[in-house]
Amino acid sequence: MASTSVSSSISLQSNAQNPSFPSNTTTKVFLNNLIKLSSFSSPLSKTIIVKSSSTAKYNEVVVDEDMDRIRRLQNGSDVRGVALKGEKGRTVDLTPPAVDAIAESFGEWVIHGLEKEKGHPVENVRVSLGKDPRISGASLSVAVFAGLARAGCLAFDMGLATTPACFMSTILPPFAYDASIMMTASHLPYTRNGLKFFTKKGGLTSPDVEEICDKAARKYANRLAKVSTMLSALPTKVDFMSTYANHLRDIIKKRVNHPSHYDTPLQGFQIVVNAGNGSGGFFTWDVLDKLGADTFGSLHLNPDGMFPNHIPNPEDKTAMALTRAAVLENSADLGIVFDTDVDRSGVVDNKGKPINGDKLIALMSAIVLREHPGTTIVTDARTSMALTRFITSRGGHHCLYRVGYRNVIDKGVKLNENGIEAPLMMETTGHGALKENYFLDDGAYMVVKIIIEMVRMKLSGSDEGIGSLINDLEEPIESIELRMNIVSEPRHAKARGVEAIETFRNYVEEGKLEGWELDTCGDCWVSEGCLVDLDDTPATIDAHMYRAKVSDEEHGQHGWVHIRQSIHNPNIAVNMQSSVPGGCLTMTRALRDKFLLPSGVDRILDISQIDKYGKSGRLA
């Protein structure tokens, strides 16, 4: 379905975008025009150092600072960076030339994978692109299409989309693309942007993205001298979101199977949606409304790349507070909060109780364990001891794994491959993936599961609401998160962070922190009760982290400390939970006085937040 809109060229030389640039013009570029990619150079580059022999190829270019800049854009299994000026202390690094090189490398990676799989050359490899409403999406989309064309791929422009929809565009007919890219930076500020990658097998892993970024870095550095390309293959504009919304509607209709109004199973329910001006408004218009729900009172549905009302994030206190107020004011049955690209969500029950973090995992576990008794729920290692008791009290098993939604999902995939049924994988941030849905972390699909359960409860005669399923979930007495910035040049930050975290491990193993013991399980350090990997191939570590359980004579095991390297920013996060009052303060002081200061780690980490909390007992 090709568009006939008139377009204008967008130069790839410009990094800064006009904040007033309307997001709805993003998909109009290229049309009825040839896009000329003139010679460009990176404004971040100072000196180009290229050493080569007479038979040099681009992969023989010596690694220099320009290549490091591209590699630093890797963010675990995603690519993220600063796309617009406006952040103090941060320079623009996700430039159109950088995105062009990454997109081309992804296209080549996809082609190579298909050729390896099929055993022969492939043609007409099709790749779709969706994006959230960020204002940098216009010029960066041009760069993606340019890179894909140079790789030899056919490009399809989905326009405003969600991350889960991009993956589903590789599955649902008649689209079924070979691969897809979602342009988003999730809940990060409007100045940021990024890329998420999918094939029919799911999201790419960190090693996959590292390989792609490495190739892109070499292209980028080699191109700084010259590049001149004309793009004549225009991207085809497609409406996939209507197909995806219809897919979600069909799931609700079939599974509710309403006895009196099959096509409008949500008739009589009021559901408030807070899309945060991200990509989630479609769920109100194209799913809930068409199924008969009353969505009066919904908030911030129109996409706005400046996110003027609040951060689109189910963990955001403002987002949850506004949604809670709307639920109570309208006596709604359910409130829904989406993040920007709708791979995460949170809910508010009919009594105004926010359900996110451990509570959301508990709610989904209660639903899933009814359908799959005795199975395993996989989470990250920041969940509470109370959640473990909640899961086991319902006959389930709780596997705690590394922080990072991709780590949690991959662990669930591996367990299922090894014959251990794990229908649900969830991280405390709201990323939730189900085996029944291609192991895809889809915030809309997770809400679909909750809505189906809500309707079933009503049909069975219950008026208690969805929150009643987790009434017996205990909450930790104390829970905090502290951050320590890594004092280092950006290129050395990762290595310095690893050094600090490994020093922590050694201190605990050597008994220098009395009552602290590393939780061990297979190739990860988490909690007892975690199922050990059954193969001999441990998962690749994308960020170093350890969790220590903390005990004393008076209380026994009363808490844990989880220390991890951030994949988003050059810092180290410290999460703590305690079942006794004052436990987090005691653990913080022990961490500072018996580890950070004696080990000298305080010289490479800014421990001011640890120090302030340790002295005052209050978060800054």
XYZ file of C-alpha atoms in Angstrom:
620
model
C 0.000 0.000 0.000
C 2.174 2.776 -1.265
C 1.424 6.315 -0.180
C 0.953 9.099 -2.724
C 1.884 11.951 -0.391
C 4.341 14.580 -1.596
C 7.650 14.570 0.260
C 10.826 16.527 0.695
C 14.418 15.409 1.109
C 16.056 15.370 4.518
C 19.787 15.843 4.703
C 21.680 13.286 6.750
C 24.304 15.863 7.652
C 22.218 17.542 10.325
C 22.188 16.103 13.819
C 19.967 18.533 15.694
C 16.239 18.435 14.959
C 13.771 21.293 15.158
C 11.748 20.574 18.325
C 8.648 21.860 16.531
C 9.037 19.379 13.663
C 5.634 17.636 13.451
C 5.915 13.913 14.030
C 3.173 13.118 11.524
C 5.425 14.184 8.642
C 7.914 11.455 9.434
C 6.470 8.947 6.989
C 6.150 11.418 4.109
C 9.844 11.521 3.255
C 11.110 9.831 0.125
C 7.802 9.866 -1.719
C 7.908 11.028 -5.385
C 11.558 11.996 -4.869
C 14.959 10.444 -5.036
C 16.748 10.733 -1.706
C 20.310 11.833 -2.214
C 22.744 10.926 0.486
C 25.592 13.351 -0.033
C 29.069 12.959 1.414
C 28.923 13.345 5.156
C 31.280 13.257 8.086
C 30.677 12.842 11.759
C 30.748 16.114 13.714
C 32.041 14.104 16.639
C 35.155 13.029 14.799
C 38.381 14.924 15.222
C 41.110 12.905 13.551
C 40.734 9.921 11.267
C 43.410 7.280 11.757
C 43.265 4.589 9.088
C 46.115 2.144 8.721
C 45.945 -0.276 5.825
C 47.987 -2.382 3.449
C 47.707 -2.359 -0.354
C 44.997 -5.017 -0.071
C 43.103 -3.368 2.770
C 39.422 -3.979 3.340
C 37.146 -2.030 5.645
C 37.370 -4.667 8.358
C 41.102 -4.024 8.603
C 40.627 -0.415 9.709
C 42.325 0.178 13.036
C 39.913 0.710 15.924
C 39.876 4.361 16.917
C 37.698 6.732 18.875
C 35.180 7.080 16.042
C 34.594 3.338 16.063
C 34.294 3.307 19.834
C 31.526 5.888 19.589
C 29.421 3.531 17.484
C 30.131 0.563 19.737
C 29.102 2.565 22.809
C 25.653 2.993 21.260
C 24.982 -0.651 22.040
C 22.632 -0.890 25.001
C 22.442 -4.592 25.774
C 20.190 -6.036 23.070
C 19.253 -2.544 21.778
C 20.950 0.529 20.387
C 20.342 3.812 22.202
C 21.850 7.258 22.140
C 21.326 11.009 22.293
C 19.577 12.125 19.105
C 18.920 15.778 19.979
C 20.706 18.533 21.840
C 19.263 19.514 25.194
C 20.782 17.209 27.806
C 23.357 18.791 30.049
C 26.681 17.020 29.769
C 25.550 14.790 26.886
C 26.519 15.249 23.254
C 24.543 14.011 20.277
C 25.884 10.592 19.313
C 22.953 8.842 17.614
C 23.469 10.728 14.363
C 21.954 9.890 10.964
C 25.344 8.654 9.647
C 25.656 6.339 12.661
C 22.111 5.018 12.199
C 22.712 4.539 8.483
C 25.751 2.348 9.175
C 23.925 0.334 11.855
C 20.880 -0.227 9.622
C 23.074 -1.363 6.740
C 24.941 -3.755 9.025
C 21.652 -5.153 10.361
C 20.390 -5.666 6.814
C 23.574 -7.541 5.894
C 23.306 -9.587 9.101
C 19.734 -10.590 8.226
C 20.670 -11.536 4.654
C 23.655 -13.577 5.812
C 21.504 -15.408 8.375
C 18.846 -16.277 5.797
C 21.446 -17.488 3.310
C 23.053 -19.659 5.965
C 19.655 -21.060 6.952
C 18.473 -21.752 3.394
C 21.822 -22.787 1.961
C 21.585 -20.520 -1.078
C 21.570 -16.805 -1.971
C 18.388 -14.926 -1.117
C 16.666 -12.024 -2.848
C 13.990 -9.501 -1.933
C 14.694 -9.647 1.800
C 11.983 -7.508 3.416
C 12.479 -5.398 6.540
C 9.876 -3.214 8.246
C 10.461 -0.081 10.330
C 8.151 1.247 13.035
C 8.745 4.154 15.391
C 7.427 5.916 18.457
C 6.503 9.629 18.172
C 9.899 11.095 19.077
C 10.687 14.187 17.029
C 14.074 12.827 15.949
C 12.291 9.973 14.175
C 11.993 11.821 10.848
C 15.653 12.139 9.861
C 16.684 8.919 11.594
C 14.033 7.007 9.628
C 15.611 8.303 6.421
C 18.948 6.983 7.636
C 17.468 3.543 8.398
C 15.905 3.282 4.952
C 19.169 4.383 3.331
C 21.179 1.776 5.219
C 18.703 -1.016 4.459
C 18.717 -0.110 0.761
C 22.508 -0.181 0.657
C 22.430 -3.646 2.230
C 20.075 -4.810 -0.525
C 16.868 -5.034 1.541
C 13.362 -3.928 0.615
C 12.071 -1.462 3.208
C 8.517 -1.109 4.534
C 7.438 1.939 6.549
C 4.945 1.096 9.327
C 4.879 4.673 10.617
C 3.811 5.125 14.244
C 3.958 1.664 15.803
C 4.798 -0.296 18.931
C 7.785 -2.512 19.621
C 5.679 -5.707 19.927
C 3.898 -4.852 16.674
C 7.243 -4.654 14.887
C 8.012 -8.237 15.883
C 4.491 -9.366 14.991
C 4.966 -7.848 11.535
C 7.396 -10.712 10.917
C 4.696 -13.246 11.880
C 1.202 -12.137 10.881
C 0.045 -12.581 7.271
C -0.006 -11.097 4.737
C 3.021 -9.115 5.955
C 5.386 -11.706 7.494
C 8.539 -9.644 6.929
C 11.962 -11.231 7.229
C 12.995 -8.756 9.934
C 11.916 -5.542 11.616
C 13.372 -2.500 13.367
C 11.618 -0.413 16.014
C 12.914 3.106 16.511
C 12.435 4.013 20.175
C 14.232 4.861 23.394
C 11.421 3.499 25.566
C 10.802 5.743 28.609
C 13.935 7.883 28.185
C 13.661 11.663 27.516
C 12.598 13.089 24.151
C 16.240 13.854 23.343
C 17.074 10.139 23.151
C 16.280 7.578 20.503
C 17.331 4.067 19.619
C 16.778 0.884 17.640
C 15.395 -2.522 18.573
C 15.840 -5.430 16.192
C 13.699 -8.465 15.401
C 13.642 -11.498 13.142
C 10.991 -14.192 12.976
C 12.861 -15.901 15.822
C 12.352 -12.945 18.164
C 14.452 -10.093 19.481
C 18.175 -10.097 18.912
C 20.520 -10.992 21.758
C 23.292 -8.784 23.109
C 25.998 -10.730 21.203
C 23.994 -10.285 17.990
C 23.762 -6.530 18.477
C 27.426 -6.367 19.434
C 28.320 -8.049 16.149
C 26.140 -5.623 14.193
C 27.547 -2.569 15.975
C 31.083 -3.798 15.403
C 30.457 -4.038 11.663
C 28.742 -0.657 11.706
C 31.687 0.923 13.541
C 34.057 -0.195 10.817
C 31.765 1.083 8.087
C 31.310 4.382 9.884
C 35.022 4.976 10.397
C 35.845 4.026 6.827
C 33.104 6.270 5.462
C 34.253 9.433 7.178
C 36.474 10.153 4.188
C 33.863 9.679 1.450
C 30.444 8.340 0.683
C 28.076 9.209 -2.125
C 24.949 7.208 -2.713
C 21.620 7.742 -4.417
C 18.617 5.880 -3.059
C 16.062 5.077 -5.739
C 14.165 2.258 -3.978
C 11.446 4.030 -2.014
C 10.114 2.408 1.171
C 6.584 1.056 0.871
C 4.179 2.584 3.359
C 2.018 -0.047 5.088
C -0.753 -0.076 7.703
C 0.211 -2.960 9.960
C -1.182 -1.567 13.222
C -4.766 -2.218 12.074
C -3.894 -5.885 11.540
C -2.161 -6.082 14.900
C -5.123 -4.458 16.708
C -7.515 -6.888 15.017
C -5.265 -9.733 16.210
C -5.588 -8.553 19.822
C -9.363 -8.118 19.499
C -9.757 -11.651 18.173
C -7.831 -13.063 21.139
C -10.122 -11.323 23.636
C -13.301 -12.349 21.807
C -12.312 -15.995 21.440
C -11.029 -16.485 24.983
C -13.866 -14.646 26.707
C -16.446 -16.297 24.438
C -19.161 -14.098 25.903
C -22.487 -15.951 26.036
C -24.675 -12.988 25.013
C -22.497 -10.537 23.027
C -19.508 -12.346 21.518
C -18.257 -9.427 19.403
C -18.453 -6.863 22.235
C -17.261 -8.781 25.320
C -16.193 -5.574 27.090
C -19.672 -4.073 27.024
C -20.468 -2.792 30.521
C -16.810 -2.310 31.497
C -15.119 1.064 31.869
C -11.390 1.001 31.208
C -9.113 4.044 31.474
C -5.920 4.094 29.383
C -2.952 6.392 29.998
C -0.754 6.243 26.888
C 1.598 9.015 28.071
C 1.532 10.560 24.560
C 3.462 7.553 23.284
C 2.390 4.866 20.817
C -0.261 3.228 23.013
C -3.321 5.267 22.047
C -4.281 2.660 19.411
C -5.221 0.238 22.206
C -8.049 2.555 23.241
C -9.407 3.341 19.776
C -8.756 0.113 17.892
C -9.074 -2.524 20.614
C -11.139 -1.445 23.639
C -13.663 0.834 21.926
C -14.342 -1.697 19.192
C -14.942 -4.409 21.795
C -17.616 -2.323 23.490
C -15.681 -0.856 26.435
C -16.349 2.615 27.814
C -12.966 4.399 27.710
C -14.130 7.816 28.962
C -11.520 9.364 31.232
C -8.525 8.034 29.306
C -5.409 10.194 29.369
C -2.740 11.467 26.963
C -3.744 9.269 24.026
C -2.464 11.520 21.232
C 1.163 10.889 20.264
C 3.499 13.766 21.118
C 7.233 13.231 20.835
C 7.946 15.863 23.488
C 5.980 13.874 26.127
C 4.550 17.038 27.718
C 2.530 15.457 30.540
C 4.816 12.885 32.137
C 7.304 10.180 31.266
C 5.432 7.311 29.553
C 6.455 4.663 32.050
C 4.423 2.328 34.302
C 7.090 2.856 36.975
C 6.623 6.632 36.911
C 4.858 7.901 40.036
C 3.116 10.736 38.192
C 1.801 8.385 35.508
C 0.440 6.001 38.124
C -1.027 8.779 40.294
C -2.887 10.375 37.366
C -4.219 7.002 36.235
C -5.312 6.130 39.766
C -7.172 9.453 40.056
C -8.920 8.856 36.719
C -9.987 5.349 37.780
C -11.457 6.582 41.058
C -13.098 9.671 39.531
C -14.837 7.585 36.858
C -15.478 4.484 38.986
C -13.642 2.523 36.286
C -13.079 -1.220 36.386
C -9.440 -0.971 35.315
C -6.712 1.553 34.562
C -3.850 0.863 32.149
C -0.470 2.627 31.906
C 1.733 2.011 28.860
C 5.330 2.990 28.305
C 6.291 4.823 25.114
C 6.655 1.816 22.812
C 4.131 -0.439 24.624
C 6.448 -3.329 25.425
C 5.702 -2.613 29.111
C 2.544 -1.835 31.026
C 1.109 -1.490 34.501
C -2.464 -1.416 35.765
C -4.666 0.126 38.448
C -7.490 -1.968 39.914
C -11.069 -0.833 40.514
C -10.199 0.336 44.033
C -7.415 2.575 42.760
C -4.576 0.268 43.804
C -1.512 0.640 41.526
C -0.231 -2.715 40.286
C 3.316 -2.661 38.945
C 6.676 -4.156 39.900
C 6.345 -7.226 42.144
C 2.564 -6.744 42.306
C 2.216 -6.994 38.532
C 4.393 -10.115 38.455
C 2.243 -11.605 41.212
C -0.969 -10.782 39.314
C 0.295 -12.330 36.096
C 1.626 -15.336 38.034
C -1.785 -15.897 39.636
C -3.439 -15.853 36.207
C -0.849 -18.039 34.498
C -0.566 -20.617 37.291
C -4.322 -21.193 37.070
C -3.817 -22.105 33.422
C -0.519 -23.953 33.889
C -0.373 -25.476 37.402
C 3.010 -26.435 38.814
C 5.041 -24.507 36.240
C 7.932 -22.072 36.643
C 7.806 -18.278 36.711
C 11.075 -16.592 35.687
C 11.910 -13.123 37.047
C 14.934 -10.920 37.553
C 16.819 -11.108 40.835
C 15.375 -7.887 42.302
C 12.027 -9.403 43.223
C 11.096 -9.838 46.864
C 11.257 -12.918 49.039
C 7.509 -12.388 49.516
C 6.928 -12.843 45.776
C 8.697 -16.193 45.950
C 6.347 -17.238 48.770
C 3.352 -16.010 46.745
C 4.342 -18.083 43.699
C 5.158 -21.227 45.658
C 1.917 -20.941 47.664
C 0.101 -21.345 44.367
C 2.052 -24.423 43.426
C 4.512 -22.690 41.145
C 8.308 -22.532 41.076
C 10.229 -19.269 41.123
C 13.392 -18.935 39.059
C 15.314 -15.729 39.696
C 17.797 -14.676 37.049
C 19.941 -11.778 35.900
C 18.490 -8.281 35.707
C 17.667 -7.273 32.131
C 14.470 -8.194 30.320
C 16.334 -9.961 27.514
C 18.221 -12.059 30.085
C 14.975 -13.052 31.804
C 13.247 -13.954 28.539
C 16.239 -15.924 27.250
C 16.358 -17.850 30.525
C 12.704 -18.796 30.075
C 13.334 -19.908 26.505
C 16.245 -22.065 27.662
C 14.235 -23.662 30.468
C 11.481 -24.598 28.033
C 14.034 -26.047 25.629
C 15.362 -28.140 28.512
C 11.927 -29.551 29.297
C 11.035 -27.257 32.213
C 7.741 -25.522 31.459
C 8.067 -21.785 32.042
C 4.998 -19.997 30.653
C 5.804 -16.538 32.084
C 8.962 -14.440 32.217
C 8.787 -11.007 33.861
C 11.126 -8.270 35.001
C 10.219 -5.828 37.771
C 10.241 -2.932 35.260
C 7.064 -4.301 33.640
C 8.557 -6.276 30.769
C 6.427 -9.418 30.631
C 6.722 -12.227 28.077
C 4.576 -15.320 27.695
C 5.449 -18.584 26.017
C 2.027 -18.590 24.332
C 2.891 -15.258 22.641
C 6.223 -16.097 20.999
C 8.173 -15.201 24.194
C 7.495 -11.570 23.246
C 7.509 -8.837 25.892
C 4.288 -7.171 24.838
C 2.645 -4.714 27.236
C -0.602 -4.756 25.255
C -0.785 -8.566 25.227
C -0.158 -8.666 28.972
C -3.069 -6.267 29.492
C -5.175 -8.462 27.209
C -4.538 -11.381 29.592
C -5.586 -9.245 32.570
C -8.727 -7.997 30.799
C -9.766 -11.541 29.880
C -9.391 -12.608 33.514
C -11.353 -9.566 34.674
C -14.273 -10.402 32.356
C -14.203 -14.072 33.360
C -14.369 -13.097 37.031
C -17.388 -10.898 36.321
C -19.119 -13.670 34.371
C -18.564 -16.035 37.293
C -20.380 -13.615 39.598
C -17.407 -11.896 41.271
C -17.402 -8.118 41.776
C -14.087 -8.004 43.653
C -11.961 -6.784 40.764
C -8.627 -7.935 39.425
C -6.674 -6.707 42.468
C -8.291 -9.348 44.680
C -6.029 -11.959 43.084
C -3.033 -10.545 44.953
C -4.607 -9.591 48.295
C -2.294 -12.002 50.119
C 0.933 -10.691 48.571
C 3.166 -9.318 51.313
C 5.290 -6.272 50.683
C 8.890 -5.839 51.843
C 9.277 -3.654 54.902
C 11.971 -1.666 53.109
C 13.173 -1.423 49.525
C 15.593 1.119 48.039
C 17.750 1.711 44.988
C 20.971 3.734 45.072
C 23.280 4.694 42.198
C 27.032 5.168 41.965
C 28.378 6.949 38.889
C 31.576 5.539 37.404
C 34.319 8.158 37.424
C 35.992 7.431 34.098
C 36.211 8.370 30.458
C 33.269 6.826 28.565
C 35.497 4.349 26.731
C 36.792 2.897 30.022
C 33.550 3.023 32.028
C 32.456 -0.549 31.348
C 35.812 -2.030 32.363
C 35.987 0.070 35.522
C 32.465 -0.992 36.441
C 33.363 -4.660 36.022
C 36.415 -4.107 38.200
C 34.302 -2.635 41.013
C 31.679 -5.385 40.872
C 34.257 -8.177 40.813
C 35.909 -6.577 43.836
C 32.531 -6.747 45.601
C 32.275 -10.426 44.759
C 35.726 -11.110 46.173
C 34.970 -9.224 49.396
C 31.835 -11.286 49.973
C 33.508 -14.601 49.118
C 36.413 -13.830 51.438
C 34.037 -13.146 54.349
C 34.967 -9.484 54.702
C 31.286 -8.577 54.948
C 30.032 -10.487 57.966
C 26.689 -12.196 57.413
C 26.775 -11.615 53.646
C 26.771 -14.615 51.308
C 26.604 -14.744 47.523
C 23.508 -16.431 46.154
C 24.648 -19.031 43.664
C 22.847 -20.925 40.941
C 24.356 -22.355 37.791
C 26.079 -19.676 35.756
C 24.379 -16.795 37.591
C 24.427 -15.425 41.126
C 20.885 -15.127 42.339
C 18.722 -16.880 44.935
C 18.442 -20.418 46.231
C 15.576 -22.259 44.612
C 16.576 -21.052 41.158
C 16.645 -23.872 38.634
C 20.138 -24.606 37.356
C 20.793 -24.503 33.610
C 20.866 -28.035 32.290
C 23.365 -27.477 29.501
C 27.068 -26.724 29.467
C 26.762 -23.444 27.586
C 26.248 -20.550 30.013
C 24.487 -17.455 28.764
C 26.617 -14.512 27.711
C 26.972 -11.862 30.425
C 25.876 -8.485 29.051
C 26.314 -6.678 32.379
C 28.051 -7.856 35.533
C 25.922 -8.303 38.634
C 25.792 -10.231 41.894
C 23.236 -10.682 44.638
C 24.144 -11.330 48.263
C 21.747 -12.522 50.948
C 22.249 -10.828 54.307
C 21.728 -12.463 57.712
C 22.391 -11.745 61.369
C 21.968 -13.624 64.644
C 18.824 -11.772 65.682
C 16.772 -12.014 62.486
C 18.397 -14.739 60.411
C 18.199 -13.952 56.682
C 16.447 -10.605 56.597
C 17.434 -9.045 53.296
C 19.500 -8.981 50.146
C 21.768 -6.614 48.235
C 21.941 -6.688 44.444
C 24.753 -4.781 42.730
C 24.809 -4.464 38.955
C 26.310 -2.603 36.071
C 23.857 -0.385 34.206
C 23.635 -0.975 30.470
C 21.975 2.418 29.942
C 24.415 4.775 31.660
C 27.938 4.660 33.147
C 26.853 3.833 36.687
C 26.310 0.972 39.097
C 22.904 0.326 40.645
C 22.532 -1.034 44.163
C 19.136 -2.520 45.044
C 18.289 -3.589 48.600
C 15.309 -5.124 50.341
C 14.836 -5.936 53.996
C 12.141 -7.583 56.095
C 13.158 -5.647 59.237
C 12.885 -1.895 59.917
C 16.215 -0.157 59.413
C 17.655 -3.136 57.537
C 18.465 -1.204 54.351
C 20.268 1.490 56.340
C 22.348 -1.132 58.154
C 23.260 -2.847 54.874
C 24.136 0.479 53.243
C 26.510 1.393 56.068
C 28.146 -2.031 55.905
C 28.552 -1.672 52.133
C 30.202 1.728 52.555
C 32.341 1.095 55.651
C 33.394 -2.517 55.004
C 33.628 -2.582 51.217
C 33.638 0.721 49.310
C 36.107 2.605 51.521
C 38.502 -0.226 52.545
C 38.722 -1.619 49.014
C 39.477 1.741 47.406
C 36.561 1.297 45.009
C 35.403 4.757 46.102
C 38.196 6.136 43.909
C 36.503 4.887 40.734
C 32.896 5.282 41.874
C 31.031 8.349 43.070
C 29.580 7.046 46.344
C 27.924 10.311 47.372
C 24.399 8.851 47.238
C 25.493 5.856 49.321
C 27.193 8.215 51.750
C 24.174 10.526 52.096
C 21.756 7.676 52.695
C 24.163 5.989 55.105
C 24.417 9.155 57.185
C 20.805 10.358 57.073
C 18.730 7.260 56.336
C 16.909 9.275 53.665
C 17.117 9.115 49.900
C 18.244 12.360 48.261
